[in-house]
Coordinates of C-alpha atoms in Angstrom, one line a residue:
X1 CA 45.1 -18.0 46.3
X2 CA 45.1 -15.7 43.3
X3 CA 45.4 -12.8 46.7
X4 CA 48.3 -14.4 47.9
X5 CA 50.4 -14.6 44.7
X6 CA 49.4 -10.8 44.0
X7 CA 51.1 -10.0 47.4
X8 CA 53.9 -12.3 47.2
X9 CA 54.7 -9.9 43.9
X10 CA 53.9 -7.2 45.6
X11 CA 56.8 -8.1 48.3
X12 CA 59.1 -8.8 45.6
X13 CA 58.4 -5.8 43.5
X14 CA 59.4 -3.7 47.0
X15 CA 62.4 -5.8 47.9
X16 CA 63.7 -5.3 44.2
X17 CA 63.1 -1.5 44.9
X18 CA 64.5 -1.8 48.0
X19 CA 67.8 -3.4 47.1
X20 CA 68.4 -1.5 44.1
X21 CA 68.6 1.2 45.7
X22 CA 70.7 -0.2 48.5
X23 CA 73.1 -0.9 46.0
X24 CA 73.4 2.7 45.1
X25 CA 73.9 3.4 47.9
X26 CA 76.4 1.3 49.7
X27 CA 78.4 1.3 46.8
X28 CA 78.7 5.5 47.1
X29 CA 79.1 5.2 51.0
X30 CA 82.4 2.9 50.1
X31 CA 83.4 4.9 47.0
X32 CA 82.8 1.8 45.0
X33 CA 82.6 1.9 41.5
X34 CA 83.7 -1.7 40.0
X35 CA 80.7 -4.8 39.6
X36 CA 79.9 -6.8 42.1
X37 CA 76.0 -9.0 42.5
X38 CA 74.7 -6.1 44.2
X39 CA 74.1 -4.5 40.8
X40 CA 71.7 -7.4 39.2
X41 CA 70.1 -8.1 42.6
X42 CA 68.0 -5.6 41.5
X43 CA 66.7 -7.1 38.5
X44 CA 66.9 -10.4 39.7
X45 CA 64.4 -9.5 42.3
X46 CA 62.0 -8.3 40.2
X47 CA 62.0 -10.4 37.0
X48 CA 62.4 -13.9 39.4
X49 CA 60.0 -12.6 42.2
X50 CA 58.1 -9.8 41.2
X51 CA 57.1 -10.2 36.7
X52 CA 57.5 -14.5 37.7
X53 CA 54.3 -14.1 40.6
X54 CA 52.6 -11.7 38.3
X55 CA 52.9 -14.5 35.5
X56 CA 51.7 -17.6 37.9
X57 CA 48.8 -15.1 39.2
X58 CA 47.4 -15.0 35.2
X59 CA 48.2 -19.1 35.3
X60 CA 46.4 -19.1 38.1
X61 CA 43.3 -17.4 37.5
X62 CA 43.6 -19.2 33.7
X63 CA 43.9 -22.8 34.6
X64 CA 43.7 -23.2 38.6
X65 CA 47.3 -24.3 39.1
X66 CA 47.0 -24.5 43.2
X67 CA 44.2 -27.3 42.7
X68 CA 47.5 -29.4 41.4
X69 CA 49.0 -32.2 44.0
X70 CA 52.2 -30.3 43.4
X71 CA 51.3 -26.8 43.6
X72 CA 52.4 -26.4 47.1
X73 CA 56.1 -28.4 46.1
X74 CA 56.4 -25.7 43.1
X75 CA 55.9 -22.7 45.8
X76 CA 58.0 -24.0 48.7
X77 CA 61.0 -25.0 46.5
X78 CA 61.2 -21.9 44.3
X79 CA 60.8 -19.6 47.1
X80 CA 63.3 -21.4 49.2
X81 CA 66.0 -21.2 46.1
X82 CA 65.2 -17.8 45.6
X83 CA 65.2 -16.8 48.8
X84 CA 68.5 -18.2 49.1
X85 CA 70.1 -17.2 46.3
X86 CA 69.0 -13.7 46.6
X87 CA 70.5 -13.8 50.0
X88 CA 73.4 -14.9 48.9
X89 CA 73.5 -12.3 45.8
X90 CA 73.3 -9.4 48.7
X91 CA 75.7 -11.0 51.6
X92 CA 78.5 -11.6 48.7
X93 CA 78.2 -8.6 46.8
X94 CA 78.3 -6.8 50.4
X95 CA 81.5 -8.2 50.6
X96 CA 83.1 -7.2 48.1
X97 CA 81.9 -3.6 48.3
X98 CA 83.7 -3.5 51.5
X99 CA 86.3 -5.4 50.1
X100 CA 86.2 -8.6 51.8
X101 CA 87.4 -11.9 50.8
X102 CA 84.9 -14.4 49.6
X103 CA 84.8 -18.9 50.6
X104 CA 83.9 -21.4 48.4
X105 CA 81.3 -21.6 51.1
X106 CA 79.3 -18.8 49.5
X107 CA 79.6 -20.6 46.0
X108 CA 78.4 -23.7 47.7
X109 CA 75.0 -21.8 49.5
X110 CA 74.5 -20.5 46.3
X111 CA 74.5 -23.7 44.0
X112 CA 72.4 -24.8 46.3
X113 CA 69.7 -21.8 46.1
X114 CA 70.0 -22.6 42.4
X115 CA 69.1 -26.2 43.0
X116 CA 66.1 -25.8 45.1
X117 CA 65.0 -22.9 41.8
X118 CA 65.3 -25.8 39.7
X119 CA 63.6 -28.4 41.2
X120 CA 60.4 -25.7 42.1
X121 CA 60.8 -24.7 38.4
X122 CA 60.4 -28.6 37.5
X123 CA 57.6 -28.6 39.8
X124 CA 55.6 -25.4 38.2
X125 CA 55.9 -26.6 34.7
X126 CA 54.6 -30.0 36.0
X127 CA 51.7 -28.2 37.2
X128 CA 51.5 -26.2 34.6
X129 CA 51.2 -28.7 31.8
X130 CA 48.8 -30.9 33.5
X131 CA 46.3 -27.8 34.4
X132 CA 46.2 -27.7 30.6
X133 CA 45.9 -30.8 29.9
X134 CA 42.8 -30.9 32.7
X135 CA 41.1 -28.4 30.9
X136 CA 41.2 -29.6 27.7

């Protein structure tokens, strides 16, 4: 397990890279100098992926947080948020580089990225506090 959350950093830590300097980039192709998402995907990226998986791996090896019933839950519904809203974080801020209009649509996807964060958050610090309980 503790293998798996050291990649799943790992990933993060490269797509955080990755999209920061996307950012710079598109934003110089288009001559674009105003804020859009594109600028905090960055660090998003890394603090929610990369520094967060870092933090479970410690948890991890601490108090054997995947033994938990809802370990799994935790994992499947903060990835799916954050995959989502990350997403959405790059497809909007996209637009608006290339000065495109935005939907309510995109404000909808993204509530719901934050959602599915929530609940997984809900989830970890269930697991957390009763892996510390268990070894007490």
């Amino acid at each position: 397990m503790q293998h798996k959350l050291a990649r799943t950093s790992m990933i993060y830590m490269i797509l955080g890279l990755a999209f920061g300097l996307f950012d710079r980039e598109f934003a110089r192709i288009y001559d674009f100098t105003g804020y859009t998402q594109l600028g905090v995907l960055h660090t998003h990226t890394l603090i929610l992926g990369m520094f967060f998986f870092l933090i479970v791996l410690i948890l991890e090896h601490q108090f054997k947080l995947s033994a938990h019933r809802h370990y799994k839950k935790f994992i499947m519904f903060y990835q799916s948020g954050l995959g989502i809203s990350l997403l959405i974080m790059l497809i909007h801020g996209s637009m608006i580089v290339m000065g495109m209009e935005s939907s309510a649509m995109m404000s909808g996807i993204a509530g719901i990225g934050h959602i599915l964060l929530t609940i997984g958050l809900g989830f970890f610090f269930k697991v957390l506090m009763d892996s510390i309980k268990a070894v007490k």
